[in-house]
Short mmCIF file of C-alpha atoms and ligand atoms in Angstrom, two decimals:
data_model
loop_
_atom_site.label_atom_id
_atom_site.label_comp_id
_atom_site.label_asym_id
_atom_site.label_seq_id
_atom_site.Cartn_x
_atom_site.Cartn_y
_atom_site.Cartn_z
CA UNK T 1 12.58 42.21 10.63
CA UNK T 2 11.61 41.50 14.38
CA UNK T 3 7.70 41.71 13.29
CA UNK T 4 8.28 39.31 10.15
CA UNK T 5 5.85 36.58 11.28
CA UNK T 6 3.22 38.78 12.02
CA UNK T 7 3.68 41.23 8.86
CA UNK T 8 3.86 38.57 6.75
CA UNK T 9 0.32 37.11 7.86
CA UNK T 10 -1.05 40.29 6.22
CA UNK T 11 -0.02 38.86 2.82
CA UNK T 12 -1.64 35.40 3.06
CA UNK T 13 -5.09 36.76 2.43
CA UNK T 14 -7.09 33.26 0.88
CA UNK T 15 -9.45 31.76 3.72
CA UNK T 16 -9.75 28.35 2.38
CA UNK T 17 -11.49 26.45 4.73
CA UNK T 18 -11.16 22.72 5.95
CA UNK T 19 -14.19 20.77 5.64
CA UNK T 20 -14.47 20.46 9.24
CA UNK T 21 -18.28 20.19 9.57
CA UNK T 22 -17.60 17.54 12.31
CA UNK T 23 -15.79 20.30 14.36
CA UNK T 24 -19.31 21.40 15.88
CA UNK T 25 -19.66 17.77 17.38
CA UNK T 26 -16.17 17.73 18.94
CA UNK T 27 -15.31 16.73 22.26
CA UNK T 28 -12.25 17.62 23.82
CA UNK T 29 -11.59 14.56 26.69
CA UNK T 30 -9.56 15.78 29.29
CA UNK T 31 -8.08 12.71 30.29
CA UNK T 32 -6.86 11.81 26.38
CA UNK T 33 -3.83 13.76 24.76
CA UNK T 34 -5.30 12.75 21.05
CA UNK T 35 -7.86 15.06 20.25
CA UNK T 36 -11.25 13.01 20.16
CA UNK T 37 -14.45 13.81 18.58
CA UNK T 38 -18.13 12.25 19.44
CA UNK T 39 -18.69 10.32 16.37
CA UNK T 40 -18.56 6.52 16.74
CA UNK T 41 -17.08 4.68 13.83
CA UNK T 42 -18.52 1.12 12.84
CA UNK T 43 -16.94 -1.63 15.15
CA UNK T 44 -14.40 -3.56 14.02
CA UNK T 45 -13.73 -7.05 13.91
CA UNK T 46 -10.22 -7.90 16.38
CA UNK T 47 -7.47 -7.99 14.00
CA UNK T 48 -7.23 -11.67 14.37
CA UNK T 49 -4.24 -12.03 11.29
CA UNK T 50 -2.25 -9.16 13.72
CA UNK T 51 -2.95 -11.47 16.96
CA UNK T 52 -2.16 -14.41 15.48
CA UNK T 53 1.28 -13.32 13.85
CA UNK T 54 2.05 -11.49 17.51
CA UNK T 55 1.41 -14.86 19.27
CA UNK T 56 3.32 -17.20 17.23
CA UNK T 57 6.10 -14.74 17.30
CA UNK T 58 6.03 -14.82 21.35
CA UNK T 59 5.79 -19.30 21.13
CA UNK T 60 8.68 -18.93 19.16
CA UNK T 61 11.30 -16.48 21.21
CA UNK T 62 9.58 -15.82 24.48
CA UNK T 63 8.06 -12.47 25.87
CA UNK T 64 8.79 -8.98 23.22
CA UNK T 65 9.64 -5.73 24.10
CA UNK T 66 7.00 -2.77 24.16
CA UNK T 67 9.02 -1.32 21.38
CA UNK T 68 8.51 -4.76 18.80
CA UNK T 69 5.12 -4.90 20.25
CA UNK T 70 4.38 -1.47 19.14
CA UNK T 71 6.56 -1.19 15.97
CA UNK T 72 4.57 -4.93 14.60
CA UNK T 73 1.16 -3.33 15.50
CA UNK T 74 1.44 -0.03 13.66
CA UNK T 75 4.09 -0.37 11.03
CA UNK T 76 3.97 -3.99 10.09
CA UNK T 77 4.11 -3.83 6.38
CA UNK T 78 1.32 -6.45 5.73
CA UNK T 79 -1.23 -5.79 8.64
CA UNK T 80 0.53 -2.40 10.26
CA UNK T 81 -2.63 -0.42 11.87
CA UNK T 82 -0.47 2.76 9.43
CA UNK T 83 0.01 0.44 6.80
CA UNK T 84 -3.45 -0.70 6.19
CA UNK T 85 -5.66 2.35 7.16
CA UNK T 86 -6.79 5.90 6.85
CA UNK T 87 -7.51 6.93 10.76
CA UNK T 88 -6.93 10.67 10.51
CA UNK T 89 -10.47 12.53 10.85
CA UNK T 90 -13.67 12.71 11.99
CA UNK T 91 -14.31 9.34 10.61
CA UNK T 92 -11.37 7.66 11.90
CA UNK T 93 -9.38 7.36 15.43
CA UNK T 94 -7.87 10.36 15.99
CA UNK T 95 -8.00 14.28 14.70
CA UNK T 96 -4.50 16.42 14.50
CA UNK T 97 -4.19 20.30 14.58
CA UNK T 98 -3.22 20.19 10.88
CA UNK T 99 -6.41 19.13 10.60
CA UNK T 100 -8.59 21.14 12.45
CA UNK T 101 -7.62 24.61 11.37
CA UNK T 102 -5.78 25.91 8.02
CA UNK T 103 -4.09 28.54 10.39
CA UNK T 104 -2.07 26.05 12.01
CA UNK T 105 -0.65 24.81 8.83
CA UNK T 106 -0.40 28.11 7.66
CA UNK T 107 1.43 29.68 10.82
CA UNK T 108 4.04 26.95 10.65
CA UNK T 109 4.97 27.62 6.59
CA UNK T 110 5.67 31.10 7.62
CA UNK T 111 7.90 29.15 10.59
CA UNK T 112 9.84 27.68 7.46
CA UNK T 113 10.08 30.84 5.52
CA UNK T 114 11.53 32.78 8.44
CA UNK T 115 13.95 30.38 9.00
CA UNK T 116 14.78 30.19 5.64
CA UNK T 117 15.33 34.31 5.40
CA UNK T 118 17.23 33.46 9.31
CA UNK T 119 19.66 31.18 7.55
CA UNK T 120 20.38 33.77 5.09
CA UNK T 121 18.33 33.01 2.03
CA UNK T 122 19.95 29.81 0.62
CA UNK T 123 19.27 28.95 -3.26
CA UNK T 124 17.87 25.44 -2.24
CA UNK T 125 15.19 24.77 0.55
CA UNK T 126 14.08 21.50 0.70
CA UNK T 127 11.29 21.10 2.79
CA UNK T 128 11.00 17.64 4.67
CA UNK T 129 7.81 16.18 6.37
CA UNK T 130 7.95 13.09 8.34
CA UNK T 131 4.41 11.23 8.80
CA UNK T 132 3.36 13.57 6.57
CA UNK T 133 -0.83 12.17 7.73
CA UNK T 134 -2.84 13.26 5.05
CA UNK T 135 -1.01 15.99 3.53
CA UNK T 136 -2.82 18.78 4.95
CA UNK T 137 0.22 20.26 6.99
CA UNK T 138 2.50 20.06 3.77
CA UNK T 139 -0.64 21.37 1.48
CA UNK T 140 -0.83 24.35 4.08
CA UNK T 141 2.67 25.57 3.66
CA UNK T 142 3.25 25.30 0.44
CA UNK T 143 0.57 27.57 -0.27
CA UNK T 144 2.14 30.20 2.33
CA UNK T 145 5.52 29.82 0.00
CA UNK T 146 3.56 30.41 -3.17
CA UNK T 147 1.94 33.63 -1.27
CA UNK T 148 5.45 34.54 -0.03
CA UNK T 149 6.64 33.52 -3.44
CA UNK T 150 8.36 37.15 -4.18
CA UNK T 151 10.31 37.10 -0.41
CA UNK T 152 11.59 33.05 -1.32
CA UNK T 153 13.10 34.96 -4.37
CA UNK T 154 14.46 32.38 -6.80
CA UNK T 155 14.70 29.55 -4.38
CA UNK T 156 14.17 26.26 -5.75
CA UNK T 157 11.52 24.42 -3.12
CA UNK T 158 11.20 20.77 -2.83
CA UNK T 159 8.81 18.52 -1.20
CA UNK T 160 10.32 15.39 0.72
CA UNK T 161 7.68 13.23 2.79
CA UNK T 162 9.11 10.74 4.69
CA UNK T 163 6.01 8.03 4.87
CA UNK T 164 5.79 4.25 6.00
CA UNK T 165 2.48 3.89 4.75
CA UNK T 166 1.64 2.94 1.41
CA UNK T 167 -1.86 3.74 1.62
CA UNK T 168 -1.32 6.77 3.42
CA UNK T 169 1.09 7.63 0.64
CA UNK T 170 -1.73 7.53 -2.13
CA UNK T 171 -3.93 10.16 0.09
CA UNK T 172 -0.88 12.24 0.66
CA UNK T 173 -0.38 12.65 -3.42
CA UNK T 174 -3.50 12.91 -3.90
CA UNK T 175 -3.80 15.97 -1.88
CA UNK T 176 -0.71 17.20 -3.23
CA UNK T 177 -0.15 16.48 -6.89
CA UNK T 178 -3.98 15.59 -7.92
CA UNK T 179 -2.89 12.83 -10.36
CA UNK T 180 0.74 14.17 -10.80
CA UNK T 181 2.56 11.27 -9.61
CA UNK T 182 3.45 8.09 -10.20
CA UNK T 183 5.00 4.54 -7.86
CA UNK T 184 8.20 2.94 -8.40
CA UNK T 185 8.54 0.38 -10.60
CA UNK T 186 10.52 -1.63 -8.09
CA UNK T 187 9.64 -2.34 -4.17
CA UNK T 188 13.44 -1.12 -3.51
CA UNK T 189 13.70 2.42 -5.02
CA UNK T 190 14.28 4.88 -2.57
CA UNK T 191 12.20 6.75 -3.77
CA UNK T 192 8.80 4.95 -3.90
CA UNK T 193 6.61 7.54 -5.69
CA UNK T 194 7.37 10.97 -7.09
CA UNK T 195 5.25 13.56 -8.54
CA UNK T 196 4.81 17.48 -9.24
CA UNK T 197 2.46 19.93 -7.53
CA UNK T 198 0.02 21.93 -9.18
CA UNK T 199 2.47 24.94 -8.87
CA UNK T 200 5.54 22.58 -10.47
CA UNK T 201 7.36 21.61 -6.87
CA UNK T 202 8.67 18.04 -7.19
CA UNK T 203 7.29 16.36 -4.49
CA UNK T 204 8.87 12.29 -3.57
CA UNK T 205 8.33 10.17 -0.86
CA UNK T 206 10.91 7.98 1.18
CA UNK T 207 10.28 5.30 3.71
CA UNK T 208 13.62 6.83 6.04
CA UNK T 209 15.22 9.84 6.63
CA UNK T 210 18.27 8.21 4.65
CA UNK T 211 17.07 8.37 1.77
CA UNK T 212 16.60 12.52 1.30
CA UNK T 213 19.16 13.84 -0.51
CA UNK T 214 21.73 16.22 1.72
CA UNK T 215 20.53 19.54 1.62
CA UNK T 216 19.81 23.36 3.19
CA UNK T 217 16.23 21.72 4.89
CA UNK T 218 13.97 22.91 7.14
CA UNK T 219 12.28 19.73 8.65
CA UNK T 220 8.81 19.18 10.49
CA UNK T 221 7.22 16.22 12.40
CA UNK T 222 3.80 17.05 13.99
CA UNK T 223 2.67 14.08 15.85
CA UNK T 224 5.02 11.60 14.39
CA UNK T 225 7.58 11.07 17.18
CA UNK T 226 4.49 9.33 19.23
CA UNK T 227 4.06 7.55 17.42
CA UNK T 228 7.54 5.63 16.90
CA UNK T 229 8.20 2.16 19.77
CA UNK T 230 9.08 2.97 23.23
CA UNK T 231 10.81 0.78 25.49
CA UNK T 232 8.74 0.36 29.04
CA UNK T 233 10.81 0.03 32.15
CA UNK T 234 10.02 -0.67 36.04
CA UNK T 235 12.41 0.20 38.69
CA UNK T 236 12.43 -3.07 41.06
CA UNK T 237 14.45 -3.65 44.17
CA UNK T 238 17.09 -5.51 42.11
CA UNK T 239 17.21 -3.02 39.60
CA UNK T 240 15.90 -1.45 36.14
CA UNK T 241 13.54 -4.10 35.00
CA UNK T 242 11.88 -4.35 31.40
CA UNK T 243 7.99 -4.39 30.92
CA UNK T 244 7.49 -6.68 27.71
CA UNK T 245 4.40 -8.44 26.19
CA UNK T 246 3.38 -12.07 26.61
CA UNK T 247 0.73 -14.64 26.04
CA UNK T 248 -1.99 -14.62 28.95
CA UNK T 249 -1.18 -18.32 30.07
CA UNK T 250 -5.49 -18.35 31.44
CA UNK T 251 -6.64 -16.92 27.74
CA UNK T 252 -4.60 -17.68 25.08
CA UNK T 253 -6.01 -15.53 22.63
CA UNK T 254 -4.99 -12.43 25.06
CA UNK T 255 -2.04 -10.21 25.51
CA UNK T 256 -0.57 -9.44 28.82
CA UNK T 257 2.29 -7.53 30.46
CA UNK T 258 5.07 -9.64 31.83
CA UNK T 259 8.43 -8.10 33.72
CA UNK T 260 11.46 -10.01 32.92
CA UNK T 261 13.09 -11.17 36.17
CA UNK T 262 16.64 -10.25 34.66
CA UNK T 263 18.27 -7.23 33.07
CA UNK T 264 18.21 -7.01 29.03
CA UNK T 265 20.50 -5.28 26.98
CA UNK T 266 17.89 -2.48 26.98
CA UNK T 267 17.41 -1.86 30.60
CA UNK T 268 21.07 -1.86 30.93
CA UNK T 269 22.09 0.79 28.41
CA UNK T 270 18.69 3.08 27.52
CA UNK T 271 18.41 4.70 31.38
CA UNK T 272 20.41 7.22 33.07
CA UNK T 273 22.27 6.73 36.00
CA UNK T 274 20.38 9.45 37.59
CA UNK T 275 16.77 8.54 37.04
CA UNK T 276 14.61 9.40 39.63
CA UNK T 277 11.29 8.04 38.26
CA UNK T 278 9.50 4.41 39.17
CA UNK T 279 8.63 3.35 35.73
CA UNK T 280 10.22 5.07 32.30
CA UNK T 281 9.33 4.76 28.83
CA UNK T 282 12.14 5.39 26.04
CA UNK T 283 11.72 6.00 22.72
CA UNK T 284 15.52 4.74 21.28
CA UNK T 285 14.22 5.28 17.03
CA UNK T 286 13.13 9.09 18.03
CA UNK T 287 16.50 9.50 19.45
CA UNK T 288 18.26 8.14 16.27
CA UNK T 289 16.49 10.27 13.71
CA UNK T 290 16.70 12.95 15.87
CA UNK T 291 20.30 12.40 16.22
CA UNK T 292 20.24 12.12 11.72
CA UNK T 293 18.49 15.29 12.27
CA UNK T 294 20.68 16.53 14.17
CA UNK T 295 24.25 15.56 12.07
CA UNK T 296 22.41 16.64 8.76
CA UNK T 297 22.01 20.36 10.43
CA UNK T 298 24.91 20.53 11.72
CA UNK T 299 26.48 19.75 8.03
CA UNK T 300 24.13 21.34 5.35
CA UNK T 301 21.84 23.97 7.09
CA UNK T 302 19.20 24.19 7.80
CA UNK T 303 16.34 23.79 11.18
CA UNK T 304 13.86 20.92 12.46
CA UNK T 305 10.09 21.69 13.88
CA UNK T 306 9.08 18.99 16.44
CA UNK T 307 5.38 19.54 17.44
CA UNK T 308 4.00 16.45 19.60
CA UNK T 309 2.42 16.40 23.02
CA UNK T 310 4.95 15.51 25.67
CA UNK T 311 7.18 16.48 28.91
CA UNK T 312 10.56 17.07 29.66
CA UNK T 313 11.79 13.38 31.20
CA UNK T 314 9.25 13.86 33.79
CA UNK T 315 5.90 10.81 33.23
CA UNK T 316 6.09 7.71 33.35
CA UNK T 317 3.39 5.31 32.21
CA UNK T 318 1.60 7.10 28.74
CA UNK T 319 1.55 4.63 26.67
CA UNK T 320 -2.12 4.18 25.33
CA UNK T 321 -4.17 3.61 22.48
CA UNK T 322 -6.98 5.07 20.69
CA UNK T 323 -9.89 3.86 18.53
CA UNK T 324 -12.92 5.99 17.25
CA UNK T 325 -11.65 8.88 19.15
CA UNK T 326 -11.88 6.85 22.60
CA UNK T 327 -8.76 5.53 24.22
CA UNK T 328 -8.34 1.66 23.97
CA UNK T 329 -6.62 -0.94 25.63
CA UNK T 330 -2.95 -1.40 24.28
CA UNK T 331 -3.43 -5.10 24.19
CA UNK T 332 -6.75 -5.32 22.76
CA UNK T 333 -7.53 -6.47 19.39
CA UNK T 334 -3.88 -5.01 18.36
CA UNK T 335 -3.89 -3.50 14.56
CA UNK T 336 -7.32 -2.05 14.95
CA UNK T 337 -6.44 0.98 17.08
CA UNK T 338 -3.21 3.42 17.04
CA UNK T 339 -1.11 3.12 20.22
CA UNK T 340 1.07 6.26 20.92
CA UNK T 341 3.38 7.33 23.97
CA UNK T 342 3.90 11.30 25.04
CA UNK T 343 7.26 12.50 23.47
CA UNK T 344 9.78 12.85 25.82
CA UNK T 345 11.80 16.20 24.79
CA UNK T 346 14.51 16.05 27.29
CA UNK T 347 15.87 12.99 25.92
CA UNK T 348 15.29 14.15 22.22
CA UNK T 349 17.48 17.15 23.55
CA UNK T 350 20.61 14.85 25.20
CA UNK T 351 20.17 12.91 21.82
CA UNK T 352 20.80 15.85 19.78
CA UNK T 353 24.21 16.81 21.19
CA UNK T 354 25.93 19.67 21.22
CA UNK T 355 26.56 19.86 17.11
CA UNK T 356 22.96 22.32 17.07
CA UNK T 357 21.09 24.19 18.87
CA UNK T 358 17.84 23.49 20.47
CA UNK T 359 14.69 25.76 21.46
CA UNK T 360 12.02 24.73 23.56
CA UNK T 361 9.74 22.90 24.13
CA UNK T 362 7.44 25.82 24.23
CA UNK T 363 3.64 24.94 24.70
CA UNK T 364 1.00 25.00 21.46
CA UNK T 365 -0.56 28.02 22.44
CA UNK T 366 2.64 30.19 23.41
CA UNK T 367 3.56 29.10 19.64
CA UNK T 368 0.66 30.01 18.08
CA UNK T 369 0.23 33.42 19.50
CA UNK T 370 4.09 34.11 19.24
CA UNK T 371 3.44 33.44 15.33
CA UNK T 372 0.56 35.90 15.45
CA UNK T 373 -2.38 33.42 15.27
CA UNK T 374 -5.02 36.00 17.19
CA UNK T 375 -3.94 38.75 14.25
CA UNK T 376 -4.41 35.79 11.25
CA UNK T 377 -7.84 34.78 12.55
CA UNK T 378 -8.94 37.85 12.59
CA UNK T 379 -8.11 38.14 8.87
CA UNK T 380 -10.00 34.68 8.04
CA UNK T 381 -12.98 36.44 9.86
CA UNK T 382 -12.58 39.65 7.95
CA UNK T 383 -12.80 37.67 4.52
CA UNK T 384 -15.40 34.82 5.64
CA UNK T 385 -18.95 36.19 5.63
CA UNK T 386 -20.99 32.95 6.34
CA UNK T 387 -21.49 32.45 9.94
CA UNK T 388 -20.69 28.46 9.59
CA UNK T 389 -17.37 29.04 8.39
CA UNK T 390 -17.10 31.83 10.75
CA UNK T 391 -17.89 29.52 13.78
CA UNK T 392 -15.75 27.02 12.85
CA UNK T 393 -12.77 29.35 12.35
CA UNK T 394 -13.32 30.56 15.86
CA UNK T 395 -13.69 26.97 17.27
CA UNK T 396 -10.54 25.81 15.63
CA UNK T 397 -8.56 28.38 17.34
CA UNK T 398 -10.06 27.49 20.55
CA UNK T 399 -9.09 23.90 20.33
CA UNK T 400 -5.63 24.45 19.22
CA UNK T 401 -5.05 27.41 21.47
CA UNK T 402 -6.93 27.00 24.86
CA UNK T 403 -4.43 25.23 27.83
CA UNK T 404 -7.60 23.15 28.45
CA UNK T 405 -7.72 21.91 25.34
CA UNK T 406 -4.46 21.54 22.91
CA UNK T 407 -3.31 24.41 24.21
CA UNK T 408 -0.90 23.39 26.56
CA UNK T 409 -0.46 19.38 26.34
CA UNK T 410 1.34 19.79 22.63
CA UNK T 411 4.27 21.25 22.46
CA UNK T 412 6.93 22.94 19.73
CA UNK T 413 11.02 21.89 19.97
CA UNK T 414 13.50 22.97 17.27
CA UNK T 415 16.60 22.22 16.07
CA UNK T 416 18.85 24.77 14.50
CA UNK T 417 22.21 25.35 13.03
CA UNK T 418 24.47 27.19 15.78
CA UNK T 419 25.33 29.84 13.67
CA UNK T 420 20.99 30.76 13.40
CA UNK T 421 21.95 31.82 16.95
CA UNK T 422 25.25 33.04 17.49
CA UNK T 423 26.28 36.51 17.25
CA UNK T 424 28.35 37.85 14.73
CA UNK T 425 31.69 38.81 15.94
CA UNK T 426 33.46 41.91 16.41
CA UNK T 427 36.07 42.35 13.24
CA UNK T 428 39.16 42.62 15.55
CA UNK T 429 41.94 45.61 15.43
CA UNK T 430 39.05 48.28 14.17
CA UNK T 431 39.24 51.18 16.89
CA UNK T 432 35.98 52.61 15.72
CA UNK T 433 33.39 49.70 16.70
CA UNK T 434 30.68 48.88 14.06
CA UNK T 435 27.21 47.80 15.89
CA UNK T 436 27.27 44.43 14.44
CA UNK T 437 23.25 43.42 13.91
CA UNK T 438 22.03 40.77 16.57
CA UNK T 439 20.91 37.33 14.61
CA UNK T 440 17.14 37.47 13.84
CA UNK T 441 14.42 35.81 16.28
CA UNK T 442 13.32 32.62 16.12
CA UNK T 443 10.17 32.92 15.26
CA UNK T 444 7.26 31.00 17.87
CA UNK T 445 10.51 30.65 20.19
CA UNK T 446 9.74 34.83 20.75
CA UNK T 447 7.72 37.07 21.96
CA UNK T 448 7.76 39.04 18.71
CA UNK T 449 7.41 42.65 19.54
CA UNK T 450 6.52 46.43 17.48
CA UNK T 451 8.77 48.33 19.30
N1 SAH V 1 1.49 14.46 10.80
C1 SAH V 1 0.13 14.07 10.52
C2 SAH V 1 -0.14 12.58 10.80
C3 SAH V 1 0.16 12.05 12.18
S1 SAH V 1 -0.14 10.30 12.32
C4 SAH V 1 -0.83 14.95 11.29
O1 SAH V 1 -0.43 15.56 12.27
O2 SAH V 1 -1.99 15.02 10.90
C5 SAH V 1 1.49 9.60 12.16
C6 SAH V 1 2.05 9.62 10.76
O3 SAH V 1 3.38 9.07 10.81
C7 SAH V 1 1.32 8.79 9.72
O4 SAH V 1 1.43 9.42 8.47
C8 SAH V 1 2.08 7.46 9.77
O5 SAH V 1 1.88 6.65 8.64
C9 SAH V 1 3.49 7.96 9.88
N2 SAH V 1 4.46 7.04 10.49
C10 SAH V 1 4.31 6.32 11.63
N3 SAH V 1 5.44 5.63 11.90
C11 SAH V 1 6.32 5.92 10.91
C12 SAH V 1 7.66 5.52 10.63
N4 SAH V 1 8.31 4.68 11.44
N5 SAH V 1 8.27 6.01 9.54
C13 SAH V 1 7.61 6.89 8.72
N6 SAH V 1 6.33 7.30 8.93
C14 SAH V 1 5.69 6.82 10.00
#
């Protein structure tokens, strides 16, 4: 069982590949942390209807947080930069992993599977995406289960995407259901669309983790934590200060960064006593969910994959934004580019408690390989004749493998029941000892080895 991950490649023989012509112009920009391509996207006009709402907000009540700032710009349900666009590609702001190579995709469904066999096989597995992008991550390992359909036995799969976007939403189905789905008839279902894969897996989406049904799940969120509002703090001389947002009294159509001369209820409670760093940035909705996360493994089974660049409680200022694959002032014209902050896992971890386990965070590239990536591209290349595809195979594992690249900035952290770990005890009062089997390696967590 040890070599399950890497056996199991052997059986996912299709090399579908990504249209990823745009791969051959892409630019890796050492100083950015989302992965940026050359091409330049039309400008845009400043999201004037975004500034103006931001500003009358700030007349009204005074300087906002970071984290209002950033949850009005990107998940505003009128003008939300998520809301409104599609920015995922070559076309758009920002590329993802999911995106760049099938394998990735591919390597993480047989993640889910071996945690699945790791749990002990049980009848349901829902799987749960959250930001679920374009569907390509989702698409990816559902088509790993229906390879590995004979070792998921009779399991009955699921597909839950938690998704804020509505538009997003209708690129997601597409991908996954063709035209097998259908909206809500009211704004306030939970479940605001449903529909049925090609293969029969029901498939709904959900605006919060809330809403899934309880449940044996294994969950993933590649680059979704970012992407939820941090709180910016400065350490002054008088204490923990908070950074917030404000009108620039010299242009009033500008943003600006203010520090509020007294504590708020935020700088009091979000920092720990023993914080060494100037200026911290905390992400209090990533430690909720993760804490959901965390209570709903604990309870019905089950294990989470986190995959998001980030450090272990040790930057301080990443907060940035990104437009047409550049980076772009926070402030600027806000709606028109994403803004994102570098996961921090150490708090994710204290969040969790001590109800489940956690692994990591390992580094991209010590994931991939654990999971067998060199053995699977070499597969792809053994089934791919035409030298395109061939180059573009080989230049999506460079990107998503090389420390220079995405190698070593994005990062894998896991959740998992305690008992995926803990070793099975000695039946007391036998004299004769029975070698009781050690619990089964976490896949990607592992050096997985042939001996
Ligand atoms: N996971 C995808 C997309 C990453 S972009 C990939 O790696 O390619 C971030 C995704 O999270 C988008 O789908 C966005 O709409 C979604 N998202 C952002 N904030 C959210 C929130 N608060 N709740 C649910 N989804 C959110």
């Amino acid at each position: 069982m040890r070599a399950f991950a890497l056996k199991t490649l052997y059986f996912i023989n299709r090399a579908v590949i990504h249209p990823v012509s745009a791969l051959s112009s892409v630019r890796w920009r050492a100083a950015q942390s989302r992965f940026s391509c050359s091409s330049s996207p039309a400008e845009e006009k400043p999201r004037a209807s975004m500034l103006r709402h931001l500003t009358s907000k700030i007349k009204a009540t005074g300087p906002i947080p970071v984290a209002e700032y950033m949850r009005e710009v990107l998940t505003n349900p009128v003008t939300g930069y998520y809301v409104r666009n599609n920015m995922l590609g070559p076309e758009g702001d920002f590329i993802t992993s999911p995106e760049i190579s099938q394998i990735f995709g591919e390597l993480v469904g047989v993640w889910c599977v071996s945690e699945w066999m790791g749990a002990g096989r049980p009848s349901q597995l829902q799987l749960v995406e959250f930001g679920p992008g374009k569907g390509s991550l989702a698409s990816d390992v559902l088509r790993v289960f229906s390879q590995l359909r004979a070792a998921l036995g009779g399991a009955s799969v699921s597909l839950h995407l938690v998704e804020v976007s509505p538009a997003l939403s209708r690129i997601q189905a597409e991908c996954l259901t063709g035209n097998q789905n259908q909206e809500a008839d009211s704004e306030d279902e939970p479940v605001y669309r449903r529909g049925e894969t090609s293969g029969g897996l029901p498939v709904c989406w959900y605006r919060r983790i809330d809403d899934v049904p309880a449940g044996f799940s294994i969950y993933l969120a590649h680059e979704f934590f970012d992407a939820l509002p941090i709180h910016k703090f400065q350490r002054t001389e008088k204490g923990w200060r908070e950074v917030m947002v404000d009108i620039d009294p010299e242009k009033p159509d500008q943003l600006r960064f203010v520090l509020l001369p007294s504590p708020t209820l935020a700088s009091s409670t979000l920092i720990q006593a023993d914080e060494k760093r100037v200026h911290v940035e905390v992400c209090p909705e990533g430690g909720v969910i993760v804490q959901q996360l965390a209570n709903r493994i604990a309870e019905d089974g089950g294990a989470a994959l986190i995959a998001d660049y980030g450090h272990d409680g040790t930057k301080t200022d990443t907060f940035r934004g990104f437009k047409g694959h550049q980076l772009h002032d926070v402030l600027a014209s806000p709606g028109s580019a994403d803004l994102t902050a570098d996961v921090d896992f150490g708090y994710l971890r204290r969040m969790a408690g001590g109800g489940v386990a956690c692994l990591g965070p390992v580094s991209q590239s010590d994931f991939l390989k654990n999971m067998g990536i060199d053995a699977r591209l070499q597969v792809l290349l053994r089934n791919c004749s035409d030298p395109s595809s061939r180059q573009q195979l080989v230049q999506g594992f460079d990107l998503l493998t090389d420390p220079r690249k995405m190698g070593e900035r994005f990062r894998f952290f896991s959740l998992l029941h305690h008992s995926r770990l803990a070793k099975p005890k000695t039946p007391q009062g036998l004299k004769m000892e029975k070698k009781s089997p050690a619990p089964l390696p976490v896949a990607g967590f592992t050096e997985l080895s042939f001996s």
